[in-house]
CSV table of C-alpha atoms and ligand atoms in Angstrom, one decimal:
chain,number,residue,atom,x,y,z
C,1,MET,CA,2.5,1.3,-15.7
C,2,THR,CA,0.8,0.3,-13.3
C,3,PRO,CA,2.9,-2.0,-10.7
C,4,HIS,CA,1.1,-5.3,-9.5
C,5,HIS,CA,3.5,-6.2,-7.2
C,6,HIS,CA,4.0,-4.2,-4.1
C,7,LEU,CA,6.4,-2.7,-1.6
C,8,ASP,CA,6.2,-5.5,2.1
C,9,GLU,CA,3.4,-2.5,5.0
C,10,ALA,CA,7.0,-3.2,6.8
C,11,THR,CA,9.0,-2.6,3.9
C,12,VAL,CA,6.8,0.9,3.9
C,13,LEU,CA,8.0,1.7,7.9
C,14,ARG,CA,10.9,0.7,7.1
C,15,TYR,CA,11.9,2.9,4.4
C,16,ALA,CA,10.2,5.8,5.5
C,17,SER,CA,11.8,5.4,9.2
C,18,GLY,CA,15.4,5.8,7.7
C,19,ASP,CA,16.2,1.8,8.5
C,20,LEU,CA,17.2,1.3,4.7
C,21,ASP,CA,21.1,1.4,3.9
C,22,GLU,CA,22.0,2.5,0.8
C,23,ALA,CA,21.2,-1.0,-1.6
C,24,PHE,CA,17.9,-1.4,-0.3
C,25,SER,CA,16.9,2.0,-0.3
C,26,VAL,CA,17.6,2.5,-3.5
C,27,VAL,CA,15.7,-0.2,-5.2
C,28,VAL,CA,12.6,1.2,-3.1
C,29,ALA,CA,13.0,4.8,-4.2
C,30,CYS,CA,13.0,3.3,-7.9
C,31,HIS,CA,9.6,1.5,-7.4
C,32,VAL,CA,8.7,4.6,-5.5
C,33,ALA,CA,8.9,6.4,-8.7
C,34,MET,CA,7.0,4.4,-11.0
C,35,CYS,CA,4.1,3.3,-8.5
C,36,PRO,CA,1.5,6.0,-7.2
C,37,ALA,CA,-0.5,3.3,-5.2
C,38,CYS,CA,3.2,3.3,-2.6
C,39,ARG,CA,4.2,6.7,-3.1
C,40,ARG,CA,0.7,7.4,-1.1
C,41,ALA,CA,1.9,4.1,1.2
C,42,VAL,CA,5.3,6.3,2.2
C,43,ARG,CA,3.5,9.7,2.3
C,44,LEU,CA,1.0,7.8,5.1
C,45,ALA,CA,4.1,6.4,6.4
C,46,GLU,CA,6.0,9.6,6.9
C,47,GLU,CA,3.0,11.1,8.4
C,48,VAL,CA,4.1,8.8,11.6
C,49,GLY,CA,7.0,10.6,11.6
C,50,GLY,CA,5.6,13.6,11.3
C,51,ALA,CA,2.7,12.7,14.2
C,52,LEU,CA,5.6,11.5,16.4
C,53,LEU,CA,7.2,14.1,15.7
C,54,GLU,CA,4.8,16.0,17.1
C,55,GLU,CA,3.9,14.0,20.6
C,56,ALA,CA,8.6,14.1,21.0
C,57,GLU,CA,9.1,15.6,24.1
C,58,GLU,CA,11.9,18.7,23.8
C,59,ALA,CA,15.1,18.8,23.8
C,60,ALA,CA,16.9,22.5,25.3
C,61,LEU,CA,18.5,24.0,23.2
C,62,ALA,CA,22.3,26.1,23.1
C,63,PRO,CA,20.9,29.6,24.0
C,64,GLN,CA,21.6,31.4,21.1
C,65,ALA,CA,20.4,28.3,18.9
C,66,LEU,CA,18.1,30.4,17.2
C,67,GLU,CA,20.4,34.2,16.8
C,68,ARG,CA,23.0,31.5,14.8
C,69,VAL,CA,20.1,30.5,12.7
C,70,LEU,CA,18.6,33.7,12.2
C,71,ALA,CA,22.4,34.6,11.2
C,72,ARG,CA,22.1,31.8,8.6
C,73,LEU,CA,19.1,32.4,7.0
C,74,ASP,CA,20.2,34.9,4.0
C,75,ALA,CA,23.5,32.9,3.4
C,76,PRO,CA,22.9,31.4,-0.5
C,77,PRO,CA,22.9,27.7,0.4
C,78,PRO,CA,25.8,26.1,0.1
C,79,LEU,CA,25.0,24.4,-3.1
C,80,PRO,CA,21.4,23.6,-6.1
C,81,LEU,CA,18.9,22.2,-4.4
C,82,ALA,CA,18.2,19.2,-6.2
C,83,ARG,CA,15.9,18.8,-9.2
C,84,PRO,CA,13.9,16.3,-11.1
C,85,GLU,CA,16.7,15.2,-13.9
C,86,ARG,CA,14.0,16.0,-17.9
C,87,GLU,CA,16.5,14.1,-19.8
C,88,GLU,CA,15.0,11.3,-21.8
C,89,GLY,CA,15.9,7.8,-20.4
C,90,ASP,CA,14.0,4.0,-19.4
C,91,VAL,CA,16.1,4.6,-15.9
C,92,PRO,CA,14.0,5.6,-12.7
C,93,LEU,CA,15.1,9.1,-11.7
C,94,PRO,CA,17.1,7.3,-8.3
C,95,LEU,CA,18.7,4.9,-10.3
C,96,ARG,CA,20.1,7.6,-13.0
C,97,ARG,CA,22.5,8.6,-10.2
C,98,TYR,CA,24.3,6.2,-10.5
C,99,ILE,CA,24.0,4.1,-14.2
C,100,GLY,CA,22.6,7.4,-15.7
C,101,PRO,CA,19.7,7.8,-18.1
C,102,ARG,CA,19.8,4.5,-19.7
C,103,LEU,CA,19.4,1.5,-19.9
C,104,ASP,CA,21.3,-0.1,-23.7
C,105,ALA,CA,24.1,2.0,-21.6
C,106,VAL,CA,24.5,0.3,-19.3
C,107,PRO,CA,28.1,-1.1,-19.5
C,108,TRP,CA,27.3,-5.1,-18.5
C,109,LYS,CA,29.7,-7.7,-17.8
C,110,THR,CA,28.4,-11.7,-18.5
C,111,VAL,CA,29.2,-13.8,-15.7
C,112,ALA,CA,27.1,-16.9,-17.0
C,113,PRO,CA,25.8,-18.3,-20.7
C,114,GLY,CA,22.5,-15.9,-20.6
C,115,ILE,CA,23.0,-14.4,-16.9
C,116,ARG,CA,25.1,-10.1,-17.7
C,117,ARG,CA,25.4,-8.3,-14.3
C,118,HIS,CA,26.4,-4.6,-13.8
C,119,ARG,CA,27.6,-4.3,-9.7
C,120,ILE,CA,26.7,-0.3,-8.0
C,121,ARG,CA,29.1,0.8,-5.5
C,122,THR,CA,26.8,2.6,-3.7
C,123,ALA,CA,28.3,6.2,-1.7
C,124,GLY,CA,28.6,5.3,1.9
C,125,GLY,CA,30.1,1.6,1.3
C,126,THR,CA,26.7,0.6,2.4
C,127,PRO,CA,26.9,-3.3,4.0
C,128,SER,CA,23.8,-4.3,1.3
C,129,PRO,CA,25.0,-4.7,-2.5
C,130,LEU,CA,23.7,-3.7,-4.9
C,131,TYR,CA,23.4,-4.2,-8.7
C,132,MET,CA,22.2,-5.3,-12.0
C,133,LEU,CA,21.2,-8.5,-13.7
C,134,HIS,CA,19.9,-8.7,-17.0
C,135,ILE,CA,19.2,-12.7,-17.8
C,136,GLY,CA,18.3,-14.1,-21.5
C,137,PRO,CA,15.2,-14.8,-22.5
C,138,GLY,CA,13.3,-18.5,-21.2
C,139,LYS,CA,16.5,-19.0,-18.9
C,140,ALA,CA,14.9,-20.3,-15.7
C,141,VAL,CA,16.5,-20.1,-11.8
C,142,PRO,CA,16.8,-23.5,-9.8
C,143,GLU,CA,13.6,-23.6,-7.2
C,144,HIS,CA,15.3,-22.4,-4.5
C,145,GLY,CA,14.3,-20.6,-0.6
C,146,HIS,CA,16.1,-17.2,0.4
C,147,GLY,CA,19.0,-17.0,3.4
C,148,GLY,CA,18.2,-12.8,4.0
C,149,ALA,CA,16.0,-10.5,2.5
C,150,GLU,CA,16.1,-9.9,-0.7
C,151,MET,CA,14.5,-7.2,-3.1
C,152,THR,CA,13.8,-7.6,-7.2
C,153,LEU,CA,12.8,-4.8,-8.8
C,154,ILE,CA,11.6,-5.1,-12.4
C,155,LEU,CA,13.2,-2.6,-15.0
C,156,SER,CA,12.6,-3.8,-18.3
C,157,GLY,CA,11.3,-7.8,-19.4
C,158,ALA,CA,9.7,-9.9,-17.1
C,159,TYR,CA,9.6,-13.0,-15.5
C,160,GLN,CA,6.8,-15.5,-13.7
C,161,ASP,CA,6.8,-17.9,-10.8
C,162,ALA,CA,4.9,-18.6,-8.3
C,163,LEU,CA,4.4,-15.2,-6.6
C,164,GLY,CA,2.9,-14.7,-10.1
C,165,ARG,CA,4.0,-12.2,-13.1
C,166,PHE,CA,7.1,-9.9,-12.4
C,167,GLY,CA,7.0,-7.6,-15.2
C,168,PRO,CA,8.3,-3.2,-15.2
C,169,GLY,CA,7.6,-1.8,-11.8
C,170,ASP,CA,6.8,-5.0,-10.4
C,171,ILE,CA,9.3,-5.1,-7.5
C,172,ALA,CA,9.7,-8.4,-5.3
C,173,ASP,CA,10.0,-7.6,-2.0
C,174,LEU,CA,10.9,-11.1,-0.4
C,175,ASP,CA,12.4,-13.2,2.8
C,176,GLU,CA,13.6,-15.8,3.8
C,177,HIS,CA,10.0,-17.9,4.2
C,178,ILE,CA,9.7,-17.7,0.6
C,179,GLU,CA,10.3,-20.4,-2.4
C,180,HIS,CA,10.0,-20.0,-5.7
C,181,GLN,CA,11.5,-20.8,-9.6
C,182,PRO,CA,11.0,-17.5,-11.7
C,183,ARG,CA,11.6,-18.4,-15.4
C,184,VAL,CA,12.0,-15.2,-17.2
C,185,GLU,CA,10.2,-14.5,-20.5
C,186,GLY,CA,10.5,-15.9,-23.8
C,187,GLY,CA,11.2,-13.0,-26.4
C,188,ALA,CA,12.9,-10.5,-24.7
C,189,PRO,CA,15.3,-10.4,-21.5
C,190,CYS,CA,15.1,-9.3,-18.2
C,191,ILE,CA,16.6,-6.4,-16.6
C,192,CYS,CA,16.3,-6.1,-12.8
C,193,LEU,CA,17.5,-4.5,-10.3
C,194,VAL,CA,18.3,-6.3,-7.2
C,195,SER,CA,19.8,-5.9,-3.5
C,196,THR,CA,20.6,-8.5,-0.9
C,197,GLU,CA,21.0,-8.8,2.5
C,198,ARG,CA,24.6,-10.6,3.5
C,199,PRO,CA,23.5,-13.2,4.8
C,200,THR,CA,25.9,-16.2,6.5
C,201,ARG,CA,24.6,-18.9,4.6
C,202,PHE,CA,23.7,-18.1,1.2
C,203,LYS,CA,20.6,-19.5,-1.0
C,204,GLY,CA,18.5,-16.1,-2.0
C,205,PHE,CA,17.7,-16.0,-5.6
C,206,PHE,CA,19.1,-14.6,-8.2
C,207,SER,CA,22.2,-15.1,-5.2
C,208,ARG,CA,22.5,-18.2,-5.0
C,209,LEU,CA,22.4,-19.1,-8.9
C,210,LEU,CA,24.8,-16.3,-8.7
C,211,GLN,CA,27.0,-16.2,-5.4
C,212,PRO,CA,30.1,-17.0,-7.6
C,213,LEU,CA,29.3,-15.6,-10.4
C,214,VAL,CA,28.6,-11.8,-8.9
C,215,GLY,CA,30.3,-12.8,-6.4
C,216,ILE,CA,28.6,-10.5,-3.4
X,1,MET,CA,-1.6,24.1,17.2
X,2,ARG,CA,-0.6,22.7,13.4
X,3,ALA,CA,-3.0,24.3,11.8
X,4,GLU,CA,-0.9,27.7,13.5
X,5,HIS,CA,2.2,25.2,11.7
X,6,ARG,CA,0.5,25.6,8.6
X,7,VAL,CA,0.5,29.7,8.5
X,8,LEU,CA,3.5,30.0,10.1
X,9,LEU,CA,5.2,28.6,6.6
X,10,GLU,CA,2.8,30.1,4.3
X,11,ARG,CA,4.3,33.4,6.1
X,12,VAL,CA,8.0,32.2,5.8
X,13,ALA,CA,7.2,31.1,1.9
X,14,ARG,CA,5.4,33.9,0.9
X,15,HIS,CA,7.4,37.1,2.9
X,16,ARG,CA,10.6,35.7,4.5
X,17,ASP,CA,8.6,35.9,7.5
X,18,ARG,CA,11.0,35.7,10.1
X,19,ALA,CA,9.2,35.9,13.6
X,20,ALA,CA,6.8,33.1,12.0
X,21,PHE,CA,10.3,31.0,10.7
X,22,ALA,CA,11.4,32.0,15.2
X,23,LEU,CA,7.9,30.4,15.8
X,24,LEU,CA,8.8,27.6,14.3
X,25,PHE,CA,11.3,26.9,14.8
X,26,ALA,CA,11.1,27.1,19.1
X,27,HIS,CA,8.6,24.0,17.8
X,28,PHE,CA,10.5,22.1,16.4
X,29,GLY,CA,13.9,23.0,16.9
X,30,PRO,CA,13.5,21.2,20.2
X,31,ARG,CA,11.5,18.0,19.3
X,32,ILE,CA,14.3,17.4,16.2
X,33,LYS,CA,17.2,17.7,18.8
X,34,ALA,CA,16.1,15.2,20.8
X,35,LEU,CA,14.6,12.7,18.3
X,36,MET,CA,19.0,12.9,17.0
X,37,VAL,CA,19.9,12.8,21.2
X,38,ARG,CA,18.3,9.7,20.9
X,39,ALA,CA,18.7,8.3,17.1
X,40,GLY,CA,23.2,8.4,18.6
X,41,ALA,CA,24.2,12.2,18.3
X,42,ASP,CA,25.7,14.1,21.5
X,43,HIS,CA,24.3,16.9,22.2
X,44,ALA,CA,26.5,19.2,20.2
X,45,GLN,CA,25.7,17.6,17.1
X,46,ALA,CA,22.0,17.3,17.7
X,47,ASP,CA,22.0,21.1,18.5
X,48,ASP,CA,24.3,22.1,15.6
X,49,LEU,CA,21.7,19.3,12.8
X,50,ALA,CA,18.4,21.3,15.0
X,51,GLN,CA,19.9,24.5,13.7
X,52,ASP,CA,21.2,23.0,10.2
X,53,VAL,CA,17.5,21.0,10.0
X,54,MET,CA,15.4,23.8,10.7
X,55,LEU,CA,17.3,26.4,8.2
X,56,THR,CA,16.8,23.9,5.7
X,57,VAL,CA,12.7,24.6,6.7
X,58,TRP,CA,14.1,27.8,6.1
X,59,ARG,CA,15.2,27.3,2.1
X,60,LYS,CA,13.0,24.2,0.9
X,61,VAL,CA,9.8,26.2,2.3
X,62,ASP,CA,8.0,26.4,-1.4
X,63,LEU,CA,9.0,22.7,-1.9
X,64,TYR,CA,6.3,22.2,0.6
X,65,HIS,CA,2.1,22.1,-0.7
X,66,PRO,CA,-0.1,21.3,2.3
X,67,GLU,CA,-2.1,19.4,-1.1
X,68,ARG,CA,0.9,16.2,-0.2
X,69,GLY,CA,0.9,16.1,3.5
X,70,SER,CA,1.1,17.9,6.9
X,71,VAL,CA,3.7,20.5,7.7
X,72,GLN,CA,5.2,18.1,11.0
X,73,GLY,CA,5.2,15.1,8.0
X,74,TRP,CA,7.4,17.7,6.4
X,75,VAL,CA,9.8,19.2,8.7
X,76,TYR,CA,9.9,15.0,9.7
X,77,THR,CA,10.8,13.9,6.0
X,78,ILE,CA,14.3,16.7,6.4
X,79,ALA,CA,15.1,15.8,9.8
X,80,ARG,CA,15.2,12.2,8.2
X,81,ASN,CA,17.0,12.9,5.8
X,82,ALA,CA,20.1,15.4,7.9
X,83,ARG,CA,19.5,12.2,9.8
X,84,ILE,CA,20.7,9.2,7.5
X,85,ASP,CA,23.3,11.7,5.8
X,86,ARG,CA,24.7,13.8,9.1
X,87,LEU,CA,24.3,10.8,11.8
X,88,ARG,CA,24.9,7.7,9.9
X,89,ARG,CA,27.5,8.6,7.0
X,90,GLY,CA,24.2,7.6,4.6
X,91,SER,CA,23.2,8.1,1.6
X,92,ALA,CA,19.1,9.9,1.6
X,93,ARG,CA,19.3,11.1,-2.5
X,94,ALA,CA,17.6,8.9,-2.8
X,95,TYR,CA,14.5,10.5,-0.7
X,96,GLU,CA,15.4,13.5,-2.3
X,97,ASP,CA,15.4,12.0,-6.1
X,98,VAL,CA,11.2,10.4,-4.6
X,99,GLU,CA,10.9,14.1,-3.3
X,100,ALA,CA,11.9,15.8,-6.8
X,101,LEU,CA,9.8,13.2,-9.5
X,102,ASP,CA,7.1,14.0,-6.8
X,103,LEU,CA,7.2,17.7,-7.3
X,104,ALA,CA,6.6,17.3,-10.7
X,105,SER,CA,4.2,15.2,-11.2
X,106,ASP,CA,0.9,17.4,-11.0
X,107,ALA,CA,-2.2,17.7,-8.4
X,108,PRO,CA,-3.0,14.6,-6.3
X,109,ASP,CA,-4.9,12.8,-8.2
X,110,GLY,CA,-8.4,11.8,-6.3
X,111,GLU,CA,-6.7,8.4,-4.3
X,112,GLU,CA,-3.3,10.4,-3.5
X,113,GLY,CA,-6.5,13.0,-1.8
X,114,VAL,CA,-6.9,10.8,1.5
X,115,LEU,CA,-3.1,11.9,3.0
X,116,SER,CA,-4.9,16.0,3.0
X,117,SER,CA,-3.5,17.7,5.3
X,118,GLU,CA,-6.5,17.4,7.3
X,119,ILE,CA,-6.5,14.1,7.5
X,120,CYS,CA,-2.8,13.4,9.0
X,121,GLU,CA,-3.7,15.4,11.7
X,122,HIS,CA,-5.4,12.1,13.1
X,123,VAL,CA,-2.7,10.1,12.4
X,124,GLY,CA,-0.8,11.0,15.9
X,125,ALA,CA,-4.8,9.8,16.9
X,126,ALA,CA,-4.7,6.6,15.1
X,127,ILE,CA,-1.4,6.0,16.5
X,128,ALA,CA,-3.2,6.1,20.1
X,129,THR,CA,-5.8,4.1,18.7
X,130,LEU,CA,-2.6,0.4,18.0
X,131,PRO,CA,-2.3,-2.6,20.6
X,132,GLU,CA,0.6,-1.4,22.5
X,133,GLU,CA,2.7,-4.2,21.1
X,134,GLN,CA,2.1,-2.6,17.2
X,135,ARG,CA,2.8,1.1,18.5
X,136,THR,CA,5.7,0.3,20.6
X,137,ILE,CA,7.2,-0.8,17.3
X,138,ILE,CA,6.2,1.9,15.8
X,139,GLU,CA,8.2,4.7,18.5
X,140,TYR,CA,11.2,3.0,18.8
X,141,ALA,CA,11.7,2.4,14.7
X,142,TYR,CA,10.7,6.3,14.3
X,143,ALA,CA,11.3,8.0,17.7
X,144,GLN,CA,14.2,5.4,19.0
X,145,ASP,CA,15.1,5.3,15.5
X,146,LEU,CA,16.2,1.7,15.6
X,147,SER,CA,16.3,-1.3,13.1
X,148,GLN,CA,13.8,-3.9,12.5
X,149,THR,CA,17.3,-6.1,14.0
X,150,GLN,CA,17.5,-4.2,17.3
X,151,ILE,CA,14.2,-3.9,18.3
X,152,ALA,CA,13.9,-8.1,17.9
X,153,ARG,CA,16.8,-7.8,19.9
X,154,LYS,CA,16.0,-5.7,21.9
X,155,LEU,CA,12.0,-7.4,22.8
X,156,LYS,CA,13.4,-11.0,22.7
X,157,LEU,CA,10.8,-11.0,19.5
X,158,PRO,CA,11.5,-12.6,16.2
X,159,LEU,CA,12.5,-11.2,13.7
X,160,GLY,CA,9.4,-12.3,11.8
X,161,THR,CA,6.9,-11.4,15.2
X,162,VAL,CA,8.5,-7.6,14.5
X,163,LYS,CA,7.8,-7.5,10.3
X,164,SER,CA,4.4,-8.7,10.9
X,165,ARG,CA,3.4,-6.2,13.7
X,166,MET,CA,5.4,-3.4,11.9
X,167,ARG,CA,3.0,-5.0,8.8
X,168,LEU,CA,0.1,-4.9,11.5
X,169,ALA,CA,0.6,-1.3,12.5
X,170,TYR,CA,0.7,0.1,9.5
X,171,VAL,CA,-2.6,-2.3,8.2
X,172,ARG,CA,-4.5,-0.6,10.9
X,173,LEU,CA,-4.1,2.9,10.3
X,174,ARG,CA,-3.7,2.9,7.2
X,175,ASP,CA,-7.7,1.4,7.6
X,176,ARG,CA,-8.5,4.2,10.3
X,177,LEU,CA,-7.2,6.9,8.4
X,178,GLU,CA,-9.6,5.6,5.2
X,179,GLU,CA,-13.0,5.0,7.8
X,180,LEU,CA,-12.5,9.2,7.5
X,181,ARG,CA,-12.1,10.3,4.0
O,1,ZN,ZN1,3.5,-1.0,-5.5
O,2,ZN,ZN1,14.5,-16.5,-5.0
């Protein structure tokens, strides 16, 4: 699977510099997990961090800092290091911590005819909501703009709009200037992972349509 | 100095060499502390964080692969994750999962070769060639841990302008490094 729709370059830098909150960083990480091109882009953006660290000023450490660390080197690490999960599944790794490895096990709730939702609780009580949508085949969303940034990652199925076709692995990394009218392709439902900025005015993509339903 | 990082880290990885680790600590520790202070930590907290980051370097040293990037880039990601987890009380788990995937995948392919550690050593020089208005935004984002919104406020610019300068900066850096391939 090679995605055709990628992260905005500004998003790559924000992710690498740690500016995105948990909801957005999970959506970005899931795309990055599926997209070698964006993985490379993130790596370059992390090298920017490395270069700035090299050139950074220095703040003198406490006099015993090195001794204290040396004394801890042989202590066992408090937690085992994270290892990739080998379990079979169709959920990208960064999302598995939240919903497990399989899309068919998501506990959907019907919020409107043809539309199901699963809201994901984030650890840090992140300001931006994170949720999944399951939209029936052939369903269209009215033309709309966005009240704030919104990221939609397609996990299964596909939709089309003026920006093109969005299939599995594709990410729509949109800001408030984009207007579009997505229509889910016939045949299969579209399952996607969505994070939205909590805007003052609400007219985002799935958000505007679903705000009363999604309850965000 | 930077080629030395790799030699030192290799000594840590192969021989658990404490003297090599102490040299890396002397180089990176004070820089990480400064990064944490600029991100809002007080001195005691920044000291703790710098020590913890270096302890993680020791513990995770086997996960560093020179063909995937520079030592300073790797140390930066550990510091960034600590900053997110400990200073902002957020979650860096998404980053760690991507790292785990990276490690599980095979050796870097040709496309990824652009980020060989030799080329990574030119990133600093490439940043220096950015127009000042772009460089400033990059430094605010990384070194001062300012959000996109805070940068816009500080520079009295519309958010869209900050975003487009970030975009331009990234594209320019990428193109510079492509030329070196
Ligand atoms: Zn991509
Ligand atoms: Zn939209």
